[in-house]
Coordinates of C-alpha atoms in Angstrom, one line a residue:
Chain A
M1 CA -51.1 179.7 80.3
L2 CA -48.0 178.0 78.9
A3 CA -46.6 175.2 80.9
M4 CA -44.6 172.0 80.6
N5 CA -46.8 168.9 80.4
Y6 CA -45.5 165.4 81.3
R7 CA -47.0 162.8 79.0
G8 CA -44.9 159.7 80.0
P9 CA -41.3 158.6 80.1
F10 CA -39.2 160.7 77.6
R11 CA -42.3 162.5 76.4
I12 CA -43.1 166.0 77.4
R13 CA -44.5 169.1 75.7
A14 CA -45.3 172.7 76.3
D15 CA -49.1 173.3 76.2
R16 CA -50.7 176.7 76.1
D17 CA -54.0 175.7 77.5
R18 CA -52.9 174.8 81.0
P19 CA -55.1 176.3 83.8
F20 CA -53.8 179.2 85.8
P21 CA -52.9 178.4 89.4
E22 CA -55.2 179.7 92.1
I23 CA -54.9 180.7 95.7
E24 CA -56.0 177.6 97.6
H25 CA -54.8 178.4 101.1
P26 CA -54.5 181.7 103.0
E27 CA -50.7 181.4 103.0
D28 CA -50.4 180.8 99.2
A29 CA -48.9 183.2 96.7
I30 CA -49.0 183.1 92.9
V31 CA -45.6 183.7 91.2
K32 CA -45.1 184.7 87.6
V33 CA -42.1 182.7 86.7
T34 CA -39.1 184.6 85.1
R35 CA -36.7 181.7 85.1
S36 CA -36.8 178.0 85.9
C37 CA -34.2 175.3 85.6
I38 CA -34.1 171.7 84.5
C39 CA -32.5 169.8 87.4
G40 CA -30.6 166.6 87.2
S41 CA -33.2 165.1 89.5
D42 CA -35.9 166.1 87.0
L43 CA -34.4 163.6 84.7
H44 CA -35.4 160.8 87.1
L45 CA -39.0 161.9 86.6
Y46 CA -38.5 162.3 82.8
H47 CA -37.1 158.8 82.7
G48 CA -40.0 157.3 84.6
L49 CA -38.0 156.3 87.6
V50 CA -40.1 158.0 90.4
P51 CA -43.3 156.2 91.3
D52 CA -46.5 158.2 91.2
T53 CA -45.4 160.6 88.5
R54 CA -48.8 161.3 87.0
V55 CA -49.4 162.2 83.3
G56 CA -50.4 165.9 83.1
T57 CA -48.1 167.1 85.9
T58 CA -45.8 170.1 85.4
F59 CA -42.3 169.6 86.6
G60 CA -39.9 172.3 87.9
H61 CA -38.6 172.9 91.4
E62 CA -35.9 175.5 90.7
F63 CA -37.5 178.8 89.8
I64 CA -37.7 182.5 90.5
G65 CA -40.3 185.1 89.6
E66 CA -42.5 188.0 90.5
V67 CA -45.3 187.7 93.1
V68 CA -48.6 188.5 91.4
D69 CA -51.1 187.5 94.0
V70 CA -51.1 186.6 97.7
G71 CA -53.5 184.9 100.1
S72 CA -55.1 186.7 103.0
S73 CA -52.4 185.5 105.6
V74 CA -49.3 186.4 103.6
T75 CA -47.3 189.1 105.2
K76 CA -43.6 188.4 104.3
V77 CA -43.9 189.0 100.5
K78 CA -46.1 191.4 98.5
V79 CA -47.3 191.7 95.0
G80 CA -44.5 193.0 92.8
D81 CA -41.6 191.4 94.8
Q82 CA -39.0 189.5 92.8
V83 CA -38.5 186.2 94.8
M84 CA -36.4 183.1 94.7
V85 CA -38.4 180.1 95.8
P86 CA -36.7 177.2 97.6
F87 CA -37.6 173.8 96.2
N88 CA -38.7 172.7 99.6
I89 CA -42.3 173.5 100.5
A90 CA -42.1 174.1 104.3
C91 CA -44.7 175.3 106.9
G92 CA -42.1 176.7 109.4
K93 CA -44.2 175.4 112.3
C94 CA -43.8 171.6 112.5
A95 CA -41.2 169.9 114.6
F96 CA -38.9 169.4 111.6
C97 CA -39.1 172.9 110.3
K98 CA -38.4 174.2 113.8
Q99 CA -35.2 172.2 113.7
E100 CA -34.3 173.9 110.4
M101 CA -34.9 170.7 108.5
Y102 CA -37.0 172.5 105.9
G103 CA -36.6 169.6 103.4
M104 CA -38.7 167.4 105.7
C105 CA -41.7 169.5 106.5
H106 CA -44.6 167.3 107.9
E107 CA -47.3 169.6 106.7
A108 CA -46.8 169.6 103.0
N109 CA -47.0 166.1 101.6
P110 CA -49.9 163.8 102.1
Q111 CA -48.5 160.9 100.0
S112 CA -45.3 160.1 101.8
T113 CA -44.1 160.7 105.4
A114 CA -40.5 160.1 104.3
A115 CA -40.3 163.0 101.8
G116 CA -41.3 166.6 102.3
G117 CA -43.2 168.7 99.8
I118 CA -41.4 169.6 96.6
F119 CA -42.6 171.6 93.6
G120 CA -43.3 169.6 90.5
Y121 CA -41.7 166.4 91.7
S122 CA -44.4 163.7 91.4
H123 CA -47.1 162.9 93.9
T124 CA -44.5 161.1 96.0
T125 CA -43.5 164.6 97.1
G126 CA -46.9 166.1 97.4
G127 CA -48.5 166.4 94.0
Y128 CA -47.7 170.0 93.3
H129 CA -47.4 171.5 89.9
G130 CA -43.9 173.0 89.3
G131 CA -42.3 176.1 88.0
Q132 CA -41.6 175.1 84.4
A133 CA -44.6 177.3 83.6
E134 CA -45.6 180.9 83.3
Y135 CA -47.3 180.9 86.7
V136 CA -47.1 178.7 89.8
R137 CA -48.8 178.3 93.1
V138 CA -46.4 178.8 96.0
P139 CA -47.7 177.5 99.4
Y140 CA -46.4 178.8 102.7
A141 CA -45.4 182.1 101.1
N142 CA -44.4 183.5 104.6
V143 CA -41.7 180.8 104.9
G144 CA -40.0 179.9 101.6
P145 CA -39.9 182.7 99.1
T146 CA -37.0 185.1 99.6
V147 CA -36.8 188.6 98.0
I148 CA -33.9 188.7 95.5
P149 CA -31.5 191.4 96.4
D150 CA -31.3 194.3 93.9
W151 CA -27.7 193.6 93.1
M152 CA -28.2 189.9 92.3
D153 CA -28.2 188.6 88.8
P154 CA -31.4 186.6 88.2
D155 CA -29.2 183.8 86.7
D156 CA -27.4 183.5 90.0
A157 CA -30.7 183.8 92.0
V158 CA -32.4 180.9 90.2
L159 CA -29.5 178.6 91.0
L160 CA -29.8 179.4 94.7
T161 CA -33.2 177.7 94.9
D162 CA -31.6 174.2 94.7
V163 CA -28.3 173.4 93.1
V164 CA -26.1 175.8 95.0
P165 CA -27.4 175.0 98.5
T166 CA -27.7 171.3 97.7
G167 CA -24.0 171.1 96.6
Y168 CA -23.0 173.2 99.7
Q169 CA -25.0 171.0 102.1
A170 CA -23.3 167.9 100.5
A171 CA -20.0 169.3 101.6
E172 CA -21.4 170.5 105.0
M173 CA -22.8 167.1 105.8
G174 CA -19.3 165.6 105.0
G175 CA -18.1 167.2 108.2
I176 CA -15.0 168.2 106.4
Q177 CA -12.1 169.1 108.6
E178 CA -9.1 171.2 107.6
G179 CA -6.8 169.2 105.3
D180 CA -9.3 166.4 104.5
T181 CA -9.3 164.6 101.2
V182 CA -12.8 164.8 99.7
V183 CA -13.9 162.7 96.7
V184 CA -17.0 163.8 94.9
F185 CA -18.8 161.3 92.6
G186 CA -20.5 163.1 89.8
A187 CA -19.6 166.2 87.9
G188 CA -23.1 167.4 87.2
P189 CA -24.2 170.8 88.6
I190 CA -24.6 169.4 92.2
G191 CA -21.2 167.7 92.1
I192 CA -19.6 170.8 90.7
M193 CA -21.0 172.9 93.6
A194 CA -20.1 170.2 96.2
A195 CA -16.5 170.3 95.0
K196 CA -16.4 174.1 95.1
S197 CA -18.0 174.1 98.5
A198 CA -15.6 171.5 99.9
W199 CA -12.8 174.1 99.8
L200 CA -14.8 176.5 101.8
F201 CA -14.8 174.0 104.7
G202 CA -11.0 173.7 104.5
A203 CA -10.5 170.6 102.4
G204 CA -6.9 169.8 101.6
R205 CA -7.6 168.0 98.4
V206 CA -10.8 167.7 96.3
I207 CA -11.2 165.0 93.7
V208 CA -14.1 164.6 91.2
I209 CA -15.0 161.4 89.4
D210 CA -17.2 161.2 86.4
K211 CA -17.4 159.7 82.9
L212 CA -17.9 162.8 80.8
D213 CA -14.7 164.6 79.9
Y214 CA -16.3 167.9 79.1
R215 CA -17.9 168.1 82.6
L216 CA -14.6 167.1 84.2
E217 CA -12.8 169.8 82.3
F218 CA -15.4 172.3 83.5
V219 CA -15.3 171.3 87.2
K220 CA -11.4 171.3 87.1
D221 CA -11.5 175.0 86.2
F222 CA -14.6 176.0 88.2
A223 CA -13.7 174.3 91.4
Q224 CA -9.9 174.0 91.0
C225 CA -9.9 170.3 91.8
E226 CA -8.4 167.0 90.5
V227 CA -10.5 165.1 88.1
Y228 CA -10.6 161.6 86.8
N229 CA -12.7 159.8 84.2
F230 CA -13.7 156.4 85.7
T231 CA -14.1 154.9 82.2
A232 CA -10.3 155.1 82.0
L233 CA -9.9 153.2 85.3
E234 CA -10.0 149.5 85.8
D235 CA -11.5 149.9 89.3
P236 CA -12.3 153.4 90.6
V237 CA -12.2 152.2 94.2
V238 CA -8.7 150.7 93.9
F239 CA -7.6 153.9 92.1
I240 CA -8.9 156.2 94.9
K241 CA -7.1 154.0 97.5
K242 CA -3.9 154.3 95.4
I243 CA -4.1 158.1 95.3
T244 CA -5.0 158.5 99.0
D245 CA -2.0 156.8 100.6
S246 CA -3.9 153.5 100.3
L247 CA -6.3 154.3 103.2
G248 CA -9.1 156.0 101.3
A249 CA -10.6 159.5 101.3
D250 CA -11.8 161.2 104.5
V251 CA -15.1 162.2 103.0
C252 CA -16.9 160.8 99.9
I253 CA -19.9 162.6 98.4
D254 CA -22.5 160.8 96.2
A255 CA -23.7 163.6 93.9
V256 CA -25.1 161.2 91.3
G257 CA -28.0 159.3 92.7
A258 CA -30.4 156.9 90.9
E259 CA -29.0 157.0 87.4
A260 CA -25.3 156.2 88.1
A261 CA -23.4 154.5 85.3
G262 CA -20.4 152.2 85.7
D263 CA -21.8 148.9 86.8
T264 CA -23.9 146.7 84.6
M265 CA -25.8 144.9 87.4
N266 CA -26.8 148.1 89.1
T267 CA -27.8 149.7 85.8
M268 CA -30.0 146.8 84.8
L269 CA -31.7 146.4 88.2
G270 CA -32.0 150.1 89.0
R271 CA -32.4 151.9 85.7
K272 CA -33.8 149.3 83.2
L273 CA -35.9 146.9 85.3
L274 CA -36.8 149.4 88.0
M275 CA -36.4 146.6 90.6
Q276 CA -34.6 148.9 93.0
G277 CA -34.7 152.5 93.9
G278 CA -32.1 153.4 91.3
S279 CA -28.6 152.4 90.3
T280 CA -26.4 152.6 93.4
T281 CA -23.0 152.4 91.7
A282 CA -21.8 155.9 92.9
L283 CA -22.9 155.0 96.5
H284 CA -21.1 151.7 96.3
W285 CA -17.9 153.5 95.2
A286 CA -18.4 156.1 97.9
I287 CA -18.7 153.6 100.7
N288 CA -15.9 151.5 99.5
S289 CA -13.6 154.4 98.8
V290 CA -13.9 156.3 102.1
K291 CA -11.4 155.8 104.8
K292 CA -12.4 153.7 107.9
G293 CA -14.3 156.0 110.2
G294 CA -14.9 158.4 107.3
I295 CA -18.1 160.1 106.3
V296 CA -20.3 159.4 103.2
S297 CA -22.6 162.3 102.3
I298 CA -25.5 161.6 100.0
V299 CA -27.4 164.2 98.1
G300 CA -28.0 162.1 94.9
V301 CA -31.7 161.4 94.7
Y302 CA -32.9 157.8 94.9
G303 CA -36.4 156.3 94.5
P304 CA -38.4 155.2 97.6
I305 CA -38.0 151.5 97.2
D306 CA -35.1 149.3 98.4
A307 CA -31.6 149.6 96.8
L308 CA -28.6 147.5 97.1
V309 CA -25.7 148.9 99.2
P310 CA -22.7 147.2 100.8
I311 CA -24.1 147.7 104.3
G312 CA -21.6 145.2 105.7
N313 CA -18.7 147.5 104.7
V314 CA -20.5 150.4 106.3
V315 CA -20.5 148.5 109.6
N316 CA -17.0 147.1 109.3
K317 CA -15.5 150.4 108.4
G318 CA -17.4 152.4 111.0
I319 CA -18.7 154.8 108.4
T320 CA -21.0 157.6 109.2
I321 CA -23.6 158.2 106.4
R322 CA -25.2 161.6 106.3
A323 CA -27.9 162.3 103.8
S324 CA -30.7 164.9 103.2
Q325 CA -32.6 166.9 100.8
A326 CA -31.0 170.3 101.2
S327 CA -32.5 172.7 103.7
V328 CA -32.5 175.7 101.3
K329 CA -34.1 178.2 103.6
R330 CA -31.5 177.6 106.3
L331 CA -28.7 178.0 103.8
L332 CA -29.9 180.9 101.7
P333 CA -28.5 183.8 103.8
K334 CA -25.0 182.2 103.6
M335 CA -25.3 181.4 99.9
I336 CA -26.4 185.0 99.2
E337 CA -23.3 186.2 101.1
H338 CA -21.0 183.9 99.1
V339 CA -22.5 185.2 95.8
K340 CA -22.1 188.8 96.9
S341 CA -18.4 188.3 97.9
G342 CA -17.7 186.5 94.6
T343 CA -16.7 183.3 96.4
I344 CA -19.4 181.4 94.4
K345 CA -20.3 182.3 90.9
P346 CA -23.3 180.0 90.1
K347 CA -24.3 181.4 86.7
E348 CA -21.0 180.3 85.2
M349 CA -22.6 176.8 85.2
I350 CA -25.4 177.8 82.8
T351 CA -24.7 176.5 79.4
H352 CA -28.1 176.6 77.8
R353 CA -31.0 179.2 77.8
I354 CA -34.1 177.7 76.1
P355 CA -37.5 179.2 75.6
L356 CA -40.2 177.4 77.7
E357 CA -42.0 176.5 74.4
E358 CA -39.0 174.3 73.6
V359 CA -38.9 172.5 76.9
A360 CA -38.9 169.0 75.2
E361 CA -35.7 169.9 73.4
G362 CA -34.2 171.2 76.7
Y363 CA -34.9 167.9 78.4
H364 CA -33.6 165.9 75.5
I365 CA -30.3 167.9 75.4
F366 CA -29.8 167.6 79.2
S367 CA -30.8 164.0 79.3
N368 CA -28.4 162.9 76.5
K369 CA -25.6 165.3 77.5
L370 CA -25.7 166.9 74.1
D371 CA -23.9 170.1 73.1
N372 CA -21.7 169.9 76.3
C373 CA -24.7 170.7 78.4
I374 CA -24.2 171.4 82.1
K375 CA -27.2 173.5 83.3
T376 CA -30.3 174.5 81.3
V377 CA -32.5 177.5 82.1
L378 CA -36.0 177.8 80.7
I379 CA -37.3 181.3 79.9
P380 CA -41.1 181.7 79.7
P381 CA -42.3 184.0 76.9
S382 CA -43.9 186.4 79.4
A383 CA -40.6 186.8 81.4
Chain B
M1 CA -6.6 162.1 82.3
I2 CA -4.7 159.9 84.7
G3 CA -5.3 156.2 84.3
D4 CA -5.1 153.1 86.4
Q5 CA -1.3 152.9 85.8
T6 CA -0.8 155.6 88.4
K7 CA 1.6 154.8 91.2
P8 CA 0.6 155.6 94.8
E9 CA 3.9 157.5 95.4
D10 CA 2.8 160.0 92.7
F11 CA 0.3 161.4 95.2
K12 CA 0.4 162.9 98.6
N13 CA -2.4 164.1 100.7
E14 CA -2.0 167.7 101.6
R15 CA -2.7 168.6 105.1
G16 CA -1.4 172.1 105.8
G17 CA -0.9 172.8 102.2
D18 CA -1.1 176.3 100.7
H19 CA -4.6 177.0 99.4
S20 CA -4.3 180.8 99.1
H21 CA -5.1 180.6 95.4
I22 CA -8.6 179.3 96.2
K23 CA -11.0 182.2 97.0
G24 CA -12.8 181.5 100.2
W25 CA -10.8 178.5 101.3
G26 CA -11.7 177.5 104.8
I27 CA -14.1 180.4 105.5
D28 CA -16.9 178.0 106.6
R29 CA -14.8 175.4 108.4
D30 CA -16.2 174.2 111.6
P31 CA -14.4 171.8 113.9
K32 CA -17.6 171.2 115.8
N33 CA -19.3 169.8 112.8
D34 CA -20.3 166.5 114.4
P35 CA -22.5 163.9 112.8
T36 CA -25.8 165.3 114.1
Y37 CA -25.1 169.0 113.2
P38 CA -25.9 170.8 110.9
M39 CA -28.8 168.6 109.7
K40 CA -30.6 169.1 112.9
H41 CA -30.9 172.1 115.2
R42 CA -32.0 170.3 118.3
T43 CA -35.1 171.4 120.1
D44 CA -37.7 169.6 122.3
E45 CA -40.3 169.7 119.6
E46 CA -40.0 166.0 118.7
I47 CA -40.3 164.9 122.3
E48 CA -43.6 166.6 122.4
G49 CA -44.8 164.6 119.4
Y50 CA -47.4 165.7 116.9
T51 CA -48.5 168.7 119.0
W52 CA -47.3 171.8 117.1
E53 CA -49.7 174.5 116.2
R54 CA -50.8 173.4 112.8
P55 CA -51.3 175.9 109.9
E56 CA -54.8 176.4 108.7
Q57 CA -56.1 173.4 106.7
Q58 CA -56.4 173.8 102.9
P59 CA -59.9 172.9 101.9
V60 CA -60.0 169.3 100.6
N61 CA -62.0 169.7 97.4
I62 CA -60.4 166.8 95.5
E63 CA -59.5 163.2 96.2
V64 CA -56.2 163.2 98.1
L65 CA -54.6 159.9 98.7
H66 CA -52.5 159.9 101.8
S67 CA -50.0 157.7 103.4
V68 CA -51.3 155.2 106.0
E69 CA -48.3 156.2 108.1
R70 CA -49.8 159.6 108.9
P71 CA -53.2 160.2 110.6
N72 CA -54.4 163.0 108.5
I73 CA -53.9 165.2 105.4
P74 CA -51.2 167.9 105.9
A75 CA -52.3 171.5 106.1
V76 CA -51.4 172.1 102.4
F77 CA -51.1 169.7 99.5
G78 CA -50.8 169.7 95.8
T79 CA -53.9 169.6 93.6
A80 CA -52.3 168.3 90.4
Q81 CA -53.9 165.4 88.7
P82 CA -56.2 163.7 91.2
P83 CA -56.5 159.9 90.7
E84 CA -58.9 158.8 88.0
G85 CA -59.5 155.9 85.6
L86 CA -57.9 152.6 85.9
S87 CA -54.6 154.1 87.0
G88 CA -56.5 155.9 89.7
A89 CA -58.0 152.7 91.0
I90 CA -54.6 151.1 91.1
R91 CA -53.2 154.1 93.0
R92 CA -56.1 153.8 95.6
F93 CA -55.1 150.2 96.0
A94 CA -51.4 151.1 96.5
F95 CA -52.1 153.6 99.2
K96 CA -53.6 150.9 101.4
Y97 CA -50.0 149.8 102.0
S98 CA -47.2 151.5 103.9
E99 CA -44.2 153.2 102.5
S100 CA -42.1 150.3 103.5
S101 CA -44.0 147.8 101.4
Y102 CA -43.6 146.8 97.8
G103 CA -47.4 146.7 97.8
R104 CA -47.2 150.5 97.8
W105 CA -44.6 151.2 95.1
L106 CA -44.9 148.5 92.5
P107 CA -48.6 149.2 91.8
L108 CA -47.8 152.9 91.6
V109 CA -45.1 152.1 88.9
M110 CA -47.8 150.1 87.0
A111 CA -50.3 152.9 87.4
D112 CA -47.8 155.3 85.9
R113 CA -47.4 153.2 82.8
I114 CA -51.2 152.8 82.5
G115 CA -51.6 156.5 83.0
E116 CA -49.4 157.1 80.0
I117 CA -51.8 155.1 77.8
E118 CA -54.7 156.9 79.3
G119 CA -53.0 160.1 78.5
I120 CA -52.8 159.2 74.8
V121 CA -56.4 158.1 74.8
D122 CA -57.4 161.4 76.4
D123 CA -55.3 163.4 73.8
L124 CA -57.1 161.6 71.0
K125 CA -60.5 162.2 72.6
K126 CA -59.7 165.9 72.5
G127 CA -58.7 165.7 68.9
H128 CA -55.0 166.1 69.7
I129 CA -52.7 163.6 68.0
P130 CA -49.4 163.5 70.0
N131 CA -46.4 164.6 68.1
L132 CA -44.0 162.0 69.3
F133 CA -41.1 163.6 67.4
A134 CA -41.5 166.9 69.1
E135 CA -42.4 165.4 72.5
H136 CA -39.2 163.4 72.5
G137 CA -37.2 166.5 71.7
L138 CA -35.7 164.8 68.6
K139 CA -35.0 168.1 66.8
S140 CA -32.0 168.5 69.1
E141 CA -30.9 164.9 68.5
W142 CA -30.8 165.8 64.8
K143 CA -29.0 169.0 65.5
Y144 CA -26.4 167.8 67.9
N145 CA -26.1 164.0 67.5
R146 CA -27.0 163.5 63.8
K147 CA -25.0 160.3 63.3
K148 CA -26.8 158.5 66.2
F149 CA -30.1 159.9 65.0
V150 CA -29.7 158.5 61.5
L151 CA -28.5 155.1 62.9
K152 CA -31.5 154.9 65.3
S153 CA -33.9 155.9 62.6
A154 CA -32.5 153.3 60.3
V155 CA -32.7 150.5 62.9
T156 CA -36.3 151.5 63.8
A157 CA -37.3 151.7 60.1
A158 CA -35.8 148.2 59.5
A159 CA -37.6 146.8 62.5
L160 CA -40.9 148.2 61.4
A161 CA -40.4 146.9 57.9
G162 CA -39.7 143.5 59.3
V163 CA -42.8 143.5 61.4
L164 CA -44.9 144.7 58.4
L165 CA -43.5 142.0 56.1
F166 CA -44.2 139.4 58.8
L167 CA -47.7 140.5 59.3
T168 CA -48.5 140.8 55.6
R169 CA -46.8 137.5 54.5
D170 CA -48.8 135.0 52.4
K171 CA -49.8 132.5 55.0
K172 CA -50.3 129.8 52.3
D173 CA -46.5 129.7 51.7

C-alpha cells in the first residue's frame, strides 16, 4: 500500500510497497483512510526533535476513514462504518481512562509512562504507524473510533480528531471566567481553535500573538479577536502588560510548543542543539504575561527532556499551570454539537489539499509556511 | 499591526461587554471550573493502584523495549520498526535508564541520527537511491519561494565547489 515513510529529519517520501496493517489484537480494527492531516506537532517529528523517531515510521495522528476489518472482540464499529479516530489510543479500562483522561492511557505505550499512545508519533508514544497512509491499524476500536454523522462534512470530521478538541481543551483548562482576558500564543491551527473556543467560555477579550501576518489576519477573522505580531514589539511581555491595565492577562495559553521563535538562546538550546525539550519562548511569555494568581494552559508539545522555564515566577505569582494532551473522546460529543450548530466551522482552516503521493511537498510547505499555509489535508488515491 | 508605542490608556479590559456578535459566546462557561476539573473526573481508581481489569494482551512477537518505570508491556503496543542494527543496540542501552534520566533520552537522539544513516545504507542495498530533492519537498520551494531556493542553491554550489577545489589542489604548491 501507499504510505508516508520517514527517512530522517526533513526527509520523507511516499512509498507504494509498505506492508498492509494486520489485526494484531482482538480489539483492533483496520481503517481505510479517506483523509489525514499534517499536524503542527508532526513538524517536531519531521524536524528530528522527538527522541526515538525511527526511520521507516509512518506519521499521522489526525485521520478519518472506513472500517474494512475488525478483530473478534470489536462490537462498537462494523465493517463499512465511516469513522473519525481520536489521536489518543485509549483502552477505556485503566484508572486514567476511567477518569476520562484518554490522552494518558496506561495500556497503550510500552516506551514511556509519561505519554499515552498516539498514532504515528514516534516510539516515545508507543511505536504505532500512523494514518498518513492508505490503511492503518486502530487498536481499542471499541473505545476511540466514532461514527461520523451523516450530515457532517468529512473535512470537518477529520479536524475533530485532534486540532478542534485540542484548541477547545486549551481554553477549557484555562478555567476562563466570564469577562476574562485571554492571551493565546501561536496562531497555528491549535491557537486559532483556542482563540475561537475562549469566547465559548465567556472570555471578555481574546488576544492572539504570533509572528506571521497571514495567520494573524486569518485568526482575526475566524475568531474575531485582537492580533499582534511580536516581531513588531520590543518586548511582548511588557506590551501585554500595557494592554491589560498593567496587571497581565487572566489566562495565557501556550499553543506553540517546542519550536517557538522569538528568543535566540531558547532557539539555539531547544531547536538547534537539542539540549532541552524544545524552545520554551512561548511558555516564558505566557508565565510572565499572566496576572498574579492567573492560569497558564499548555497544549503546545514539548520533548521529554528538561526545558528552561521561569519557575521562580510561577511560584512568586501563584500561577496555576494546567497542561495535557487533549482528551478527544471526552470532548467529541460536544465538538460534534458545536459543528452541527455552526458555532465552530473547522474546515475553514483547511488551506491545502494534497495527494498522499506528494506528502513530502505537503510537509515542506507546512514547515516553511509557504503559500499562506494553515492546515494541510492529505488525500490517499484510494479515497 | 499595533506596535510597542501603544499607550496603556488605549485599552480597557471588557468585563460585561456586549459580545452578542460572537456566535456561541459563553455557551460553555462554567463557574465551577476549578484547577482539577475538567482534566480529571475523580474516581477511586487510582487509590486502588494497578488493579484494573486489563484488556487482553497483544501477542509479543517482536522485540518491544519498555520503560523501566512500568512492570510490564501494556495490553497493546505498536509494531512499527523494532530495534535493529547499531541504532537498536543504542536504544536497548537507553531503555536501561528511567524517563527522568538523560541516559535515556540523549542516546535515543544519537540512535535516531545513526538510524538515518542505516536507512540510507538499507535503501542502497535494495537498489534504491534516495531522491533527496523529492524527499525534501523542494519542488514546492521552487514553486512558492523561488528566490530563497536560488540563493540556497547558489550557496550550496559555491561551498561544494570550494571543497572540491581544496581536495583537488596540487599539494606541491
